[in-house]
Amino acid sequence: MAIDDLYQEILMDHYKNPRNKGKLHDADLEVHAKNPFCGDEVELDIIWDGGRIKDIHFVGQGCVISQASVSLLTEHVKGKTLEEIEEVIQEFSAMIRGELEKIDEDKLDELCALQGVSKFPTRIKCALLAWNTLKKVVQERKAELEGKGKVG
Amino acid sequence: MEIVEKMTLNVDRIRKDFPIFDYPDNNNLTYLDNAATTQRPTQVLEEISRYYREYNANTHRGAYRNAEKATLAYEDAREKIARLINARSSREIIFVRGATEAINTAARGWGDRFVRPDDEILITEMEHHSNIVPWQMLVKRRNARLCYWAFDERNGMLEPDGLRIMLSSSTRLLALTHVSNALGTINPVKEIIHAAHARKITVLVDAAQSIPHMPVDVQDLDADMLVFSGHKLYGPTGIGVFYAKEEILNAMDPVQFGGDMIEHVDYFESTWNDLPWKFEGGTPNIAGGIGLGAAVDYVNQIGMEIISGHEKQLVQYALEKLSGVEGVRVYGPMDPDQHGSAVSFTLDRVHPHDLATWLDQHNIAIRSGHHCAQPVMRKLGVPATARISFGVYNTIQEIDRFIIALEQAKEYFSKWL
Ligand SMILES: Cc1ncc(COP(=O)(O)O)c(C=O)c1O
């Protein structure tokens, strides 16, 4: 349980130079995620392209883990379909909770840098903050599109 | 000579009373999160265990020896608490789950009864959520208003003029903390209560962070209501105290209805038991009450003045040392006479949560976050702070250890940030 398992260089880099940070002014959706435990907050701004995320940005401040995690999230889901995103969220969440027997490095790629979190249970919430919110967003978007499909 | 000996604390001996420090997994634990909860000494653990092992029975019910013994032990604990805070009588001591339940009891039992539309409830900007949210809900129910007495973010002190400005002819209640858990500020509650009483305003004191660290005398303060939690006073979780003057308790409505709190139950109407049981519906936390009584004994045996003096030394030392670390910003008053046993700070560019994880790797337990005081964080302009807080068993050496680790954390993170 060395501290370096947690604070990997990639995470520090994302913390220092966050990707896709700053408001998207023409966003279709703006959602807020709060960690009631530590007060950290992130906002996700999303532009849809049908069943895809065309663009996603975040705004927020917080610890290395929460900020690096959301920065990585934006990189990983941009351009992906709802189904692909759901799959990544599931795989990622399982890794963070330490539920994966084997980590699929092809699937998770740079996100693997957060695997150390599973050994620091007090930090799981930080790592999953934005992901849990995105999960709800994706579910709602799917329901919305299905609803439209039925009506149309 | 004897006086000198009495005044200093033998911390080595005290630490032996706390089994947590001997537990192998906690090897060399530096516990600096006493504002969240303290550790419990063997004396408390054994008293709880003795109740369950030797005379376990429900209170106020059975007509057999153990029931009588359990009732006596529970009521004896109430007496001890009454003496600790110098209540006029143990009838004024209501056992609840903790400070939170006590404030909720006041908001329901007193607030719903006495707060009228357009009345004002005045609280301060440095309250714990438990002394904010029950009042938010009360003013919604009663169509009343909630007002805030501001503090100065530069020194963590309540605005000196605040009371005069904020008190109005509509103010019904002032609810404020004795010691802030987020800033460490000790508020001059005695003077404040005096000023509020001059205008016939009822005052509730949140003593969660003062009772464990300094002598508190409800008659001297003239507090109308006062609340605290047992688990911050070396006692068990799930037990705390709602104190109120007898005339207030008599006028209040109970908020928990059921067994024990009644005098007589008819098909459609009931009458209430005497104080304090009127407020204690259902089987109480008997072991908790007994355990809290043992914690009071423990603290008395050391002496609250001595504990207070010891912790003041720690606070003074911590304030000095922390201010000496470049990049550290300390919040709250810098004068140890105005600063309770919790010290909040931030370290430049390192989030408190990352710092806490880092220190945990060195077996140093500190708190990071908003400390259930989000309005304070908003005012300070930070999402969170780190906080160290002391108890009777902490030492200067532990603060040194903490400061060294803090310097190392700074170095570690500054490699990247
Ligand atoms: C100032 C203050 N008030 C109230 C509380 C609430 O205490 P409890 O959670 O034990 O009810 C706390 C605990 O953190 C506190 O620090």
Short mmCIF file of C-alpha atoms in Angstrom, two decimals, chain A residues 1 3-4 7 12 15-16 36 39-40 62-64 120 123 126, chain B residues 349 351 353-354 357-358 361 369-370 374 383-384 412-413 416-417:
data_model
loop_
_atom_site.label_atom_id
_atom_site.label_comp_id
_atom_site.label_asym_id
_atom_site.label_seq_id
_atom_site.Cartn_x
_atom_site.Cartn_y
_atom_site.Cartn_z
CA MET A 1 0.00 0.00 0.00
CA ILE A 3 1.65 6.00 -1.53
CA ASP A 4 3.13 5.90 -5.04
CA TYR A 7 -0.34 9.00 -6.87
CA MET A 12 -0.37 14.15 -11.24
CA TYR A 15 -4.21 17.22 -11.98
CA LYS A 16 -1.71 19.81 -13.02
CA PRO A 36 -20.93 15.29 0.57
CA GLY A 39 -17.33 19.00 -0.22
CA ASP A 40 -15.67 18.52 -3.59
CA GLY A 62 -10.82 19.07 -5.54
CA CYS A 63 -8.19 16.54 -4.66
CA VAL A 64 -5.75 14.91 -7.07
CA PHE A 120 -7.34 3.21 -0.41
CA ARG A 123 -10.62 7.59 -1.70
CA CYS A 126 -13.22 10.74 -4.97
CA ARG B 349 -1.57 23.58 -3.70
CA HIS B 351 -5.78 19.39 -1.30
CA HIS B 353 -7.86 15.10 1.25
CA ASP B 354 -4.57 14.22 -0.43
CA THR B 357 -4.21 10.18 2.84
CA TRP B 358 -0.52 10.94 2.85
CA GLN B 361 0.44 6.36 5.50
CA GLY B 369 -13.12 18.12 4.42
CA HIS B 370 -15.77 20.67 5.21
CA GLN B 374 -20.09 24.25 4.59
CA PRO B 383 -13.72 23.73 -0.56
CA ALA B 384 -12.17 22.05 2.44
CA TYR B 412 6.32 14.92 -2.12
CA PHE B 413 3.50 16.80 -3.79
CA TRP B 416 4.62 17.52 -9.40
CA LEU B 417 2.48 20.46 -8.51
#
